Short mmCIF file of C-alpha atoms in Angstrom, two decimals:
data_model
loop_
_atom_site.label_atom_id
_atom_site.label_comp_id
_atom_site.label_asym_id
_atom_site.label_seq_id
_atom_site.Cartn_x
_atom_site.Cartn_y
_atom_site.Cartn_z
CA UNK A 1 21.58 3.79 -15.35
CA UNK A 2 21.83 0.09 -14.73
CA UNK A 3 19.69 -2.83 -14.94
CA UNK A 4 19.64 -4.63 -11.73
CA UNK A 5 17.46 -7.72 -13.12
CA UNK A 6 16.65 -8.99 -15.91
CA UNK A 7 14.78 -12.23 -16.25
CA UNK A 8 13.07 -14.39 -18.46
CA UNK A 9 9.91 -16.23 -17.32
CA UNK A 10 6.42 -17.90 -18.51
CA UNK A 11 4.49 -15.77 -16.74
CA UNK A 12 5.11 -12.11 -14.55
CA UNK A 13 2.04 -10.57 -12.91
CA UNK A 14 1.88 -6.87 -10.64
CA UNK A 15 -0.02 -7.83 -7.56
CA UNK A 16 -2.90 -5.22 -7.57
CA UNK A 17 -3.13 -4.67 -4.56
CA UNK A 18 0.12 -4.66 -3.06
CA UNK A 19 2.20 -3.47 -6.68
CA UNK A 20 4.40 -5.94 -6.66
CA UNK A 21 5.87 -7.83 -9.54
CA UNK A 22 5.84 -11.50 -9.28
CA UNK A 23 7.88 -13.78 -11.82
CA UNK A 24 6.58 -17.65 -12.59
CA UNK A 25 8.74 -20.38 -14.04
CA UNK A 26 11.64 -18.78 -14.70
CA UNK A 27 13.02 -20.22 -18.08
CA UNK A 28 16.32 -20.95 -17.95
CA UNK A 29 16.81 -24.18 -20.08
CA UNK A 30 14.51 -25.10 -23.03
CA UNK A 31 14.30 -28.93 -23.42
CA UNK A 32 13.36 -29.45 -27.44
CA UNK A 33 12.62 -32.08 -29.52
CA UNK A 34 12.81 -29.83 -32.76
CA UNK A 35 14.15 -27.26 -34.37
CA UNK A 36 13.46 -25.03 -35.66
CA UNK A 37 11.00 -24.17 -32.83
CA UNK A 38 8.93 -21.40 -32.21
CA UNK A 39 8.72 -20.03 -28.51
CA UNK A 40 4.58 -19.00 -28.21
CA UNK A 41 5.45 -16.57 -25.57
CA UNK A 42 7.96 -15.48 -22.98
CA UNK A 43 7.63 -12.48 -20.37
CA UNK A 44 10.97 -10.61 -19.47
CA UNK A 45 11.01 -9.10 -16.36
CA UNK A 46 13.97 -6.17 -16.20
CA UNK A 47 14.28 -3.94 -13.14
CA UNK A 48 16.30 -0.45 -14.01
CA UNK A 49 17.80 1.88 -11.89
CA UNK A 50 18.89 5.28 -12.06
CA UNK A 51 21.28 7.95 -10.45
CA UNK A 52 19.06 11.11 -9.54
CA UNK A 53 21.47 13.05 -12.44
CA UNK A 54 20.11 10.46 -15.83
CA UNK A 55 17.46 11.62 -17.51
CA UNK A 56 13.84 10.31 -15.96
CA UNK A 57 13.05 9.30 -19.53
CA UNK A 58 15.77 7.38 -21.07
CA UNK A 59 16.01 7.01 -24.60
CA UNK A 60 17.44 4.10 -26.98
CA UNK A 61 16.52 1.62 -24.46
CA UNK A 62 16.55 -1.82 -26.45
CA UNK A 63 15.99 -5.60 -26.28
CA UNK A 64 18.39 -7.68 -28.46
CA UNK A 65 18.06 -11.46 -28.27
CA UNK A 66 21.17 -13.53 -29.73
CA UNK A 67 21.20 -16.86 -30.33
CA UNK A 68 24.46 -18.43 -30.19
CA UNK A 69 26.40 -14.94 -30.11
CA UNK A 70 24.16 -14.23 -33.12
CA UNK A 71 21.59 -11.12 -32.82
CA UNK A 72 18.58 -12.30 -34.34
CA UNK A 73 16.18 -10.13 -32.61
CA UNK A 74 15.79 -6.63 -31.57
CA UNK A 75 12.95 -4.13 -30.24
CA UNK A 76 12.78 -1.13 -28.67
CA UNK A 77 11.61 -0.32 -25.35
CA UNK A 78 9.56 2.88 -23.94
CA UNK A 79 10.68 3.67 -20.12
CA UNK A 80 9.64 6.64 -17.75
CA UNK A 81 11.34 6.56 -14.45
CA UNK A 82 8.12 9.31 -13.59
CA UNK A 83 11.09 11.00 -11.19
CA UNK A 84 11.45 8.05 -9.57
CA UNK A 85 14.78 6.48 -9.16
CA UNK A 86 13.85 2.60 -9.89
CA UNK A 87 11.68 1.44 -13.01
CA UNK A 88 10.30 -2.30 -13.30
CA UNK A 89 9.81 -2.87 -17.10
CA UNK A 90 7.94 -6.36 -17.95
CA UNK A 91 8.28 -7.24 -21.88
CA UNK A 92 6.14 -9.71 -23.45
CA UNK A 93 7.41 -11.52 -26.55
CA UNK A 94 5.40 -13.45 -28.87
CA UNK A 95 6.74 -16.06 -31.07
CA UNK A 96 10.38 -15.95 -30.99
CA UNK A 97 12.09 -19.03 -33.38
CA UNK A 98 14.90 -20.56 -32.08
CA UNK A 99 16.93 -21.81 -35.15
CA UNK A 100 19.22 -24.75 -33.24
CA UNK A 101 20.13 -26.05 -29.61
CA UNK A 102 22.57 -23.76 -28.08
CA UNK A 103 22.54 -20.55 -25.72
CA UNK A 104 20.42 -17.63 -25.83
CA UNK A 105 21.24 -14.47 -24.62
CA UNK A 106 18.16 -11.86 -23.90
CA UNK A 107 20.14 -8.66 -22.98
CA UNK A 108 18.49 -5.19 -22.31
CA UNK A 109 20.90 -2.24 -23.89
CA UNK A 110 20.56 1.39 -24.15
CA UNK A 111 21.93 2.57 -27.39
CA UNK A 112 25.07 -0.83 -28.18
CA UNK A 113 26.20 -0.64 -24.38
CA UNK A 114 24.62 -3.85 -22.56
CA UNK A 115 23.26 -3.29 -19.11
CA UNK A 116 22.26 -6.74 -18.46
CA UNK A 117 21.34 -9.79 -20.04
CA UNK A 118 19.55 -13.34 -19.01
CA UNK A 119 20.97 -16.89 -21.00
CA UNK A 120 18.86 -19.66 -21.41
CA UNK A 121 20.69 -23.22 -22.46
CA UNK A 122 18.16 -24.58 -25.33
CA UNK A 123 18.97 -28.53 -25.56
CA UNK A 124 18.04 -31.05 -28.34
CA UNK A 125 16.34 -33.76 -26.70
CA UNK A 126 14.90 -35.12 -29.89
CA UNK A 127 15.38 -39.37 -30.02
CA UNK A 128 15.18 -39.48 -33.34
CA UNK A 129 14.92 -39.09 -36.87
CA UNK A 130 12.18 -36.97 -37.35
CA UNK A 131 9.13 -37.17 -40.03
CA UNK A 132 7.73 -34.12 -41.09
CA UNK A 133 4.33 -34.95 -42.10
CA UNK A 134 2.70 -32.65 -44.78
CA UNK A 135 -0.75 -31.09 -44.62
CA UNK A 136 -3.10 -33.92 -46.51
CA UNK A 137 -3.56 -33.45 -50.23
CA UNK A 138 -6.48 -31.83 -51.12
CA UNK A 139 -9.23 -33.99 -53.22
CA UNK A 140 -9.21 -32.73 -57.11
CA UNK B 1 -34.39 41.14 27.35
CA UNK B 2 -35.15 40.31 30.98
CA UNK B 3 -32.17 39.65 33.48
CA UNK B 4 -32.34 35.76 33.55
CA UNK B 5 -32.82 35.71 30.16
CA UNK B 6 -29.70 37.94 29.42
CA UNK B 7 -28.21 35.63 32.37
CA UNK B 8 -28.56 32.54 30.46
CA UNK B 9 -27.13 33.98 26.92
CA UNK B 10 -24.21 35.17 28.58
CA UNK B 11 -23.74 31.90 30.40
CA UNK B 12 -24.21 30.57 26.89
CA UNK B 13 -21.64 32.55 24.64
CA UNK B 14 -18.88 31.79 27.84
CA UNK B 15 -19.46 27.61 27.24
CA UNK B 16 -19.52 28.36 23.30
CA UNK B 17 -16.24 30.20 23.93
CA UNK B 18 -14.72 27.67 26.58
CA UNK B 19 -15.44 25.02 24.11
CA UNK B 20 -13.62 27.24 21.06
CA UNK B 21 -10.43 25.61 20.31
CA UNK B 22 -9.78 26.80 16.69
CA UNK B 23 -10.59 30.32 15.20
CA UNK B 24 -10.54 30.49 11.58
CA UNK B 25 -10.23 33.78 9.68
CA UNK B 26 -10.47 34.09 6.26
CA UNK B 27 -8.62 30.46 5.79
CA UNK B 28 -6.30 31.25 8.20
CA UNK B 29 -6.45 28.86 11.05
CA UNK B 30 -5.76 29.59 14.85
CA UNK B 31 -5.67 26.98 17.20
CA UNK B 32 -6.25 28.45 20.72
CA UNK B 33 -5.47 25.22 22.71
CA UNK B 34 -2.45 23.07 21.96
CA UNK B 35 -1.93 20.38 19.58
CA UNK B 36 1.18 18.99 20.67
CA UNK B 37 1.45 18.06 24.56
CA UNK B 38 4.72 18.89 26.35
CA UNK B 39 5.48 15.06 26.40
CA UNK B 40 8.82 13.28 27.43
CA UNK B 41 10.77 10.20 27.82
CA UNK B 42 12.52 9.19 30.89
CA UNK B 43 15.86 10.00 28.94
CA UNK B 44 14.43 14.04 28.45
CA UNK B 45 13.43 13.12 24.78
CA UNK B 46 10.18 15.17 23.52
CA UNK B 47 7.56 12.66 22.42
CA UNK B 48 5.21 13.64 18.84
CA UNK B 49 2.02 13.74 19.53
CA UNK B 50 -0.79 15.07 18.41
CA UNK B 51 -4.20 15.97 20.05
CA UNK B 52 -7.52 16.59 18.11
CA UNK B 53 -10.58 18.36 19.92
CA UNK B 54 -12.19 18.11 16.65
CA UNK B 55 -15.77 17.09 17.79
CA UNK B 56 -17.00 14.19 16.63
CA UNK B 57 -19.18 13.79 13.51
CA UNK B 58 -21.52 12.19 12.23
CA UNK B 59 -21.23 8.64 11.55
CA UNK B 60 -18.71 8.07 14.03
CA UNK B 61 -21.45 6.80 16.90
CA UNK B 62 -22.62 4.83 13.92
CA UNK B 63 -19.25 3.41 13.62
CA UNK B 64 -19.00 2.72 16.54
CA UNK B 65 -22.29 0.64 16.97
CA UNK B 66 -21.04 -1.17 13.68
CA UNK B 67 -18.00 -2.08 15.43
CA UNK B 68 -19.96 -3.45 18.27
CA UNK B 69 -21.96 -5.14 16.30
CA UNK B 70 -19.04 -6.86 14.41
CA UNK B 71 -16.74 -8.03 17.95
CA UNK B 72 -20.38 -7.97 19.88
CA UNK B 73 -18.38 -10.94 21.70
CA UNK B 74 -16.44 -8.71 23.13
CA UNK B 75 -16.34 -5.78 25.95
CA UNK B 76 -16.67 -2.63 24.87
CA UNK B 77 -16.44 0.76 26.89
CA UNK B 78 -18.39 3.10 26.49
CA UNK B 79 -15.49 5.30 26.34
CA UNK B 80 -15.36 7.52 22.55
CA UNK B 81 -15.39 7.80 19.77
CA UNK B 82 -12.37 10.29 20.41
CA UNK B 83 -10.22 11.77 18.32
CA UNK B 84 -8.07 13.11 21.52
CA UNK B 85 -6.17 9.49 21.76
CA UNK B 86 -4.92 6.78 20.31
CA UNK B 87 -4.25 3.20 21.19
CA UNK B 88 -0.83 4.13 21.78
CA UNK B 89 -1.99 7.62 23.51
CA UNK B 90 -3.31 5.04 25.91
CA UNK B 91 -0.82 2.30 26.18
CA UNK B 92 1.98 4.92 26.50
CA UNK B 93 0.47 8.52 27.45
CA UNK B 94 -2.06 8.23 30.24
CA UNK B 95 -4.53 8.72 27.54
CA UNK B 96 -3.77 12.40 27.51
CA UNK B 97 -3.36 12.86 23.19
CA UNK B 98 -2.26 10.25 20.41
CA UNK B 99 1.07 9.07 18.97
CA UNK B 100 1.19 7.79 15.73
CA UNK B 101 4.70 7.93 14.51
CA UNK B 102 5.51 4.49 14.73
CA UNK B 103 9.55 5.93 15.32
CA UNK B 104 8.06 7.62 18.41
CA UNK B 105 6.65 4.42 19.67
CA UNK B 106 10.30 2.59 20.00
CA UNK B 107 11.81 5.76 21.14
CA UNK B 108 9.44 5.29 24.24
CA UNK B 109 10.42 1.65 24.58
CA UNK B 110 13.69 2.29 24.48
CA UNK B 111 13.90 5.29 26.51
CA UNK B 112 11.79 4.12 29.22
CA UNK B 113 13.63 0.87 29.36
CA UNK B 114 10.94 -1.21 28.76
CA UNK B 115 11.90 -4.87 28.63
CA UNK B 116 10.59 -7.41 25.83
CA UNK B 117 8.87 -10.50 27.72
CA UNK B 118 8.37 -13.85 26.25
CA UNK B 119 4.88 -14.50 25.18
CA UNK B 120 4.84 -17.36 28.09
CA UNK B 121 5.37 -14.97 30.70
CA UNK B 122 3.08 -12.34 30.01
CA UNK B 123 1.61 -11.12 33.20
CA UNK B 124 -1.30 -8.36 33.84
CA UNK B 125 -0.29 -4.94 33.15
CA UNK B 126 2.42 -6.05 30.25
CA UNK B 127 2.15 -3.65 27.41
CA UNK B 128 1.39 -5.46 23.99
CA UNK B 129 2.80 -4.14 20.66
CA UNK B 130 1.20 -5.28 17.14
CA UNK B 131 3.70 -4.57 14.55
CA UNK B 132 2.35 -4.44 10.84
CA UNK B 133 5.72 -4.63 8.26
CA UNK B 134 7.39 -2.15 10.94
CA UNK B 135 4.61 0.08 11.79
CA UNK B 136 3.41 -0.27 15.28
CA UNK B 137 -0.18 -0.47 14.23
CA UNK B 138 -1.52 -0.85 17.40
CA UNK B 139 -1.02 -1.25 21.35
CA UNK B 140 -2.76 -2.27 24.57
CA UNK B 141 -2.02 -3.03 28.15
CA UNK B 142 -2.62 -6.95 29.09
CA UNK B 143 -5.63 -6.74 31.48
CA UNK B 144 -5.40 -10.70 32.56
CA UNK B 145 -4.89 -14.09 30.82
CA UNK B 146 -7.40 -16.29 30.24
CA UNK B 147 -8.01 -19.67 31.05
CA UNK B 148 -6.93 -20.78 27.07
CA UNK B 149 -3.84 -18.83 27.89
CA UNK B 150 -4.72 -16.29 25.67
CA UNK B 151 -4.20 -12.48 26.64
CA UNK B 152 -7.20 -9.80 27.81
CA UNK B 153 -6.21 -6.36 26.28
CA UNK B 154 -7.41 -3.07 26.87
CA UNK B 155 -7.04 -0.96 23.98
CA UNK B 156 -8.58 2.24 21.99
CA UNK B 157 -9.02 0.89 18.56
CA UNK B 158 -8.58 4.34 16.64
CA UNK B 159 -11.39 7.09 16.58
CA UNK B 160 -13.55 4.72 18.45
CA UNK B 161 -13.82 3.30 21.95
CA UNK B 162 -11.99 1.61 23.67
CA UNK B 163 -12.49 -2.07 24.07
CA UNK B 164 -11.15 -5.01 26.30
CA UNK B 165 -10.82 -8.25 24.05
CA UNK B 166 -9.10 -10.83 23.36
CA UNK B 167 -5.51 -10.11 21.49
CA UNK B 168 -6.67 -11.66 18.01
CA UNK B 169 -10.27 -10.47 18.27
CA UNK B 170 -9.10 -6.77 16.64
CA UNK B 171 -9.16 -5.56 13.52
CA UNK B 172 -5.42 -5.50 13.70
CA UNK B 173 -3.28 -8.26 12.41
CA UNK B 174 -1.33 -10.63 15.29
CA UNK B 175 1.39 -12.12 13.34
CA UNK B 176 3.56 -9.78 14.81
CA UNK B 177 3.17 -9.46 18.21
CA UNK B 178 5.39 -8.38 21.09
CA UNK B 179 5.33 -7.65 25.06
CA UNK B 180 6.57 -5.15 27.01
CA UNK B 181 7.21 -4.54 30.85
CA UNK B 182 9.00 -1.38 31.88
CA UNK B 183 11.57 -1.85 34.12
CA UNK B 184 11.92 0.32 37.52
CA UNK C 1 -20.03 2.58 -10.29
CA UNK C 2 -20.90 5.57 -13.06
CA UNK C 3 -18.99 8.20 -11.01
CA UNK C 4 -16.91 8.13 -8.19
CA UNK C 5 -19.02 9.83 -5.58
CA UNK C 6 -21.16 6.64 -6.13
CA UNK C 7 -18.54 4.43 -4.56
CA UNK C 8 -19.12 2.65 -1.24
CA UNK C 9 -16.77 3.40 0.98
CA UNK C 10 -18.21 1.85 4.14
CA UNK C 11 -15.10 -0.69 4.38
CA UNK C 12 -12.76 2.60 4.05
CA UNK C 13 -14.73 4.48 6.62
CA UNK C 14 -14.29 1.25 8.81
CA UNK C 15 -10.65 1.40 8.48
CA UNK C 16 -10.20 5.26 8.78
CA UNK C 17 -12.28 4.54 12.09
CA UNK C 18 -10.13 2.27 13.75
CA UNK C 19 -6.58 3.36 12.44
CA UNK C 20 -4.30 4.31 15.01
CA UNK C 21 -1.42 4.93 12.41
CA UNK C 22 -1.17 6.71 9.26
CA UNK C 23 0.50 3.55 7.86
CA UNK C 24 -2.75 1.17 8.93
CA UNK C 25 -4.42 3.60 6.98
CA UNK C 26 -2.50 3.16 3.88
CA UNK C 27 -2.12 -0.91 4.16
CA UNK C 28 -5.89 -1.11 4.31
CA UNK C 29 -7.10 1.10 1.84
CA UNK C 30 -4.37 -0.31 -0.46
CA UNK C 31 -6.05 -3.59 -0.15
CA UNK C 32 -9.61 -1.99 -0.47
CA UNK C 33 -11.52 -3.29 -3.68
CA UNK C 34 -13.29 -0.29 -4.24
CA UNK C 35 -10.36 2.14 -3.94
CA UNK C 36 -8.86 -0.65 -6.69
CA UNK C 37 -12.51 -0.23 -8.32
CA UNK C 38 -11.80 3.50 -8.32
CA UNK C 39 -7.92 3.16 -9.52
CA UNK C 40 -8.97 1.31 -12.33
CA UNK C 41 -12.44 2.89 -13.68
CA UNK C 42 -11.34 6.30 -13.65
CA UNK C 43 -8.42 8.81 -14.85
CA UNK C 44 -6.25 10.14 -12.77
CA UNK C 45 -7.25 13.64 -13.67
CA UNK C 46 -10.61 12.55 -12.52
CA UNK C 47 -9.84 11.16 -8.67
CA UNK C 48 -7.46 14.50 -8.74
CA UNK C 49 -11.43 16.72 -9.31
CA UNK C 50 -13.06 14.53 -7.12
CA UNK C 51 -9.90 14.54 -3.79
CA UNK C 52 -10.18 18.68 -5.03
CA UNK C 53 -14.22 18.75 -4.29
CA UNK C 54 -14.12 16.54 -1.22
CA UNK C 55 -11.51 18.30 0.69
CA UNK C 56 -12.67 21.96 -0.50
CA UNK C 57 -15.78 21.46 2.58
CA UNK C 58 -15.26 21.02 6.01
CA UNK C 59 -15.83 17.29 6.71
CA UNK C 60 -18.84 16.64 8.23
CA UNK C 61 -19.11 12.92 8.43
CA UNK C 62 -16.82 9.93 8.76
CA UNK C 63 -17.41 9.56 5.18
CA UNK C 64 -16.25 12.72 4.60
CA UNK C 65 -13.31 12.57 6.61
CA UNK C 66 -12.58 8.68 4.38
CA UNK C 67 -12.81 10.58 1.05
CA UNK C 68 -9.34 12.46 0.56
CA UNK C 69 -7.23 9.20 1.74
CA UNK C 70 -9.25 6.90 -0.40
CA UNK C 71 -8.96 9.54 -3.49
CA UNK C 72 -5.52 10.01 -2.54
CA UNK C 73 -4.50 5.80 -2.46
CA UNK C 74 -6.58 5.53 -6.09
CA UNK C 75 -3.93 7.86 -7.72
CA UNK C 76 -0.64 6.01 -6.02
CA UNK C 77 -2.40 3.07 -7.59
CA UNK C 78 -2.16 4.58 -11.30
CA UNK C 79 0.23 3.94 -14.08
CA UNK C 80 1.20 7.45 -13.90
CA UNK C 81 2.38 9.48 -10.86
CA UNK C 82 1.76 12.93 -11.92
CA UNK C 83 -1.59 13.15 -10.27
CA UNK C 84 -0.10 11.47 -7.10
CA UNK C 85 2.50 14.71 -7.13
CA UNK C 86 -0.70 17.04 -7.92
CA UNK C 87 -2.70 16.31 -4.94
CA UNK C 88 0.46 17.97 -2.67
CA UNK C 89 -0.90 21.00 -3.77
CA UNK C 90 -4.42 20.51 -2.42
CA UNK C 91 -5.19 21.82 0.89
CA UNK C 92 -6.07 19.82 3.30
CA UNK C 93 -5.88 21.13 6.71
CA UNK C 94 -8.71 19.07 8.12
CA UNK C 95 -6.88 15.82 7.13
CA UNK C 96 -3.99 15.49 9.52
CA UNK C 97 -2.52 12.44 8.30
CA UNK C 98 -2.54 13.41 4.24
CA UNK C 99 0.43 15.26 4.06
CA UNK C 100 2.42 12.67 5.60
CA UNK C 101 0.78 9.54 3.86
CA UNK C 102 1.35 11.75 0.20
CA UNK C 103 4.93 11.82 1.28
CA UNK C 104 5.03 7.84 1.75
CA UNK C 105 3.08 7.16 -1.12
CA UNK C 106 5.69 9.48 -3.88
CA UNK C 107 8.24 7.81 -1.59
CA UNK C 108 7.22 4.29 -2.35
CA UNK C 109 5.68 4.63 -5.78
CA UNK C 110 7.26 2.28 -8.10
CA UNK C 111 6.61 2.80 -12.25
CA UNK C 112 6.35 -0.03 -14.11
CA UNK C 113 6.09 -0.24 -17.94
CA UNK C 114 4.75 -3.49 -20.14
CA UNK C 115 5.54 -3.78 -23.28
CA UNK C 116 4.08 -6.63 -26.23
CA UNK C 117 7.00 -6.88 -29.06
CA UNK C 118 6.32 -9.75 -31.70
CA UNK C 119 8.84 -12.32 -32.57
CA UNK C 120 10.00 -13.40 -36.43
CA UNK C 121 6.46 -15.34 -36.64
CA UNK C 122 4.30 -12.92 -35.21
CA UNK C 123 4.86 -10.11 -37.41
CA UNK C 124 5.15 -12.46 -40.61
CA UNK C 125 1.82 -13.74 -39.76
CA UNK C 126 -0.17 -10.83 -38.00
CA UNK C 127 -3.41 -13.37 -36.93
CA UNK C 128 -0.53 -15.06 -34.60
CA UNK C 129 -1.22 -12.56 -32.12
CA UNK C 130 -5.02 -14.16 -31.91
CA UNK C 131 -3.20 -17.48 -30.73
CA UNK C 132 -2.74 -18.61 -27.33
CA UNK C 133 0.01 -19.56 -25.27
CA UNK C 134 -0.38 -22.70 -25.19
CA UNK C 135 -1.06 -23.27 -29.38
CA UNK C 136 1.85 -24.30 -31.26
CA UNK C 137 2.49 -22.84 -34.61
CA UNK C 138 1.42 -24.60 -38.16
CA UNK C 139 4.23 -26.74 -38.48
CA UNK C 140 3.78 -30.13 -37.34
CA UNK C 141 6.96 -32.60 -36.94
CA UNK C 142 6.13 -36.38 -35.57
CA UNK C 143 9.18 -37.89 -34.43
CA UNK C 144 9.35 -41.37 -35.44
CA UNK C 145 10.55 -44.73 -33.60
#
């Protein structure tokens, strides 16, 4: 089994008419003022194949995410080929942090061998010094 | 019974039985008259086809007004609805059964050296080809050009009739569209 | 539509009527709202009762003759294929073209699988999920001059 695509986007939609997936602004550089900084939402799109002798329903299929060679995330992922020999997976992820500028690397694994993975370059565009402002004190 | 009367039953159960092209018995189906036509290219190459003396049902005359009502700009002959031929049963078979294999369809061009022709030199009795992601989704022979220099077809437009209008006034889609003229 | 003999399937019959090719057939009907209607409002078990029922009579109609290739497009358009691979095993003699267009449809069928996973935020703070994309979490930095 291999993964023939794996992409990270703002947006992937399945045509209903037609079945077909359809990626939006692919993310491959995050321009940020701050850190840390929390992503609201990111849409992986991963396209798997098989050979007609792996198992239809793989198992230990995972995503890792690692930011700067360092995992910091990890799920695991259901997939049913349903006999078929190609499977188009589409993972939505809420709320991932991303701790400093750097690389990150969104890979799709089954069991610790990598089958494919997307890197998006996260740059510190911040100008300067920033001021954290506090919530206002409440009245007494 | 009386002699005329026994005349006319017999005369009766003979058209019922001329008209009997499928026995079924018990679920097991007999077609009496064929379904594939002894069909060939130039090169010797059997042509699938397939011929259906279902008769027709209800709802297809209805359909067939509907469609007249919807391309009432048109001309439409009053020929169907038919299940015995397709567009392509008529572009390519002398209306004789239907061909819907859209492989069989450029075996024929090919085997019956048929020519393509730029859309600027169309001429009456071209052969026009509406391809659909591959699928030759439908077929007509050019009847004239108009003076917009747009083609006349003839064509059977699938269980229905078969209508001459103009090549983008179909319910098929023309972004695909090539001509044909065999060559002797 | 409360079942799916209620469906109107005057576009489909219009299609079925003018198809000269099994593949028209399946383009159209693919891009029919109420066979999407149907995909969507209904099980697959369900569309496999009703394509059972319809092609169990001898068509009668043009409607009739519509009804097993718009059944049999609402299961290629489920999440799961095993109905699609069911309705092989219904007999259809009176539908020429079903056999073939089954074959394209298993041939053709592509799974997909979606999947929501949470981030480090998300599953410390489980109202996150109510928030939308375009909110920003709590935290509130003001770069200064």
């Amino acid at each position: 089994m291999e993964a023939r695509l794996i992409v990270c986007a703002q947006s992937v939609s399945i045509d209903q008419r037609s079945n077909s997936l359809s990626i939006f602004s692919i993310i491959e550089e995050l321009n940020l003022p701050v850190f840390p900084y929390a992503v609201p939402y990111m849409a992986v799109a991963i396209l798997l194949s098989r050979e007609a002798t792996d198992p239809s329903v793989p198992t230990n299929l995972n995503l890792r995410i690692y930011q700067n060679n360092q995992q910091t995330f990890r799920a695991s992922l259901n997939a049913n080929f349903q006999q078929q020999l190609r499977l188009r997976l589409v993972v939505d992820i809420q709320a991932v942090v991303l701790q400093a500028p750097g690389v990150i690397r969104v890979s799709v694994n089954q069991d610790d061998r990598e089958m494919g993975a997307w890197k998006i370059y996260v740059n510190n565009i911040g100008p300067g010094a920033a001021v954290v402002q506090a919530p206002p004190a409440q009245a007494n | 019974m009386t002699l005329k009367r026994l005349r006319a039953r017999v005369r009766e159960w003979t058209n019922k039985l001329l008209r009997l092209v499928r026995l079924d018995v018990g679920g097991i189906v007999i077609d009496l008259l064929p379904t594939q036509l002894a069909m060939q290219t130039r090169r010797g190459n059997q042509i699938a086809n397939s011929i259906s003396r279902e008769p027709m049902r209800w709802g297809d005359q209805q359909e067939m007004a509907d469609i007249v009502a919807l391309y009432g700009d048109q001309q439409h002959r009053p020929v169907g609805p038919s299940r015995k031929y397709n567009c392509h049963g008529l572009s390519f078979a002398s209306r004789r059964s239907a061909i819907w294999d859209p492989a069989e369809v450029g075996k024929i061009i090919q085997d019956d050296e048929y020519v393509e022709i730029p859309e600027n030199e169309v001429m009456p009795g071209d052969t026009v080809v509406y391809y659909e992601q591959g699928d030759a989704s439908h077929s007509g022979i050019v009847l004239r050009i108009n003076e917009l220099r747009v083609p006349i077809i003839l064509s059977k437009w699938g269980h229905c009739h078969e209508v001459i209008h103009q090549l983008g006034r179909c319910p098929y889609k023309v972004d695909d569209v090539h001509y044909y003229r065999i060559r002797i | 539509m409360n079942s799916i003999a209620e469906a109107n399937l005057q576009n489909a019959a219009q299609a079925y009527a003018v198809a000269n090719t099994p593949l028209f057939l399946i383009r159209r009907l693919q891009e029919d709202s109420t066979v999407q209607e149907i995909a969507t409002s209904f099980s697959g078990e369900e569309i496999l009762a009703e394509l059972q029922r319809s092609a169990a009579r001898a068509p009668e109609s043009l409607l009739d003759y519509t009804r097993p290739y718009v059944y049999l497009i609402a299961l290629a358009k489920q999440q799961n294929s095993d109905c699609l691979r069911a309705a092989g095993a219904v007999e259809t003699k009176d539908w020429r073209w079903f056999s073939y267009m089954k074959d394209v449809l298993l041939e053709t069928y592509s799974p997909l699988s979606t999947t929501s996973v949470l981030g480090e935020i998300a599953r410390m703070s489980p109202s996150y999920s109510t928030l939308t994309r375009s909110e920003s979490p709590a935290l509130r930095i003001t770069v200064g001059e």
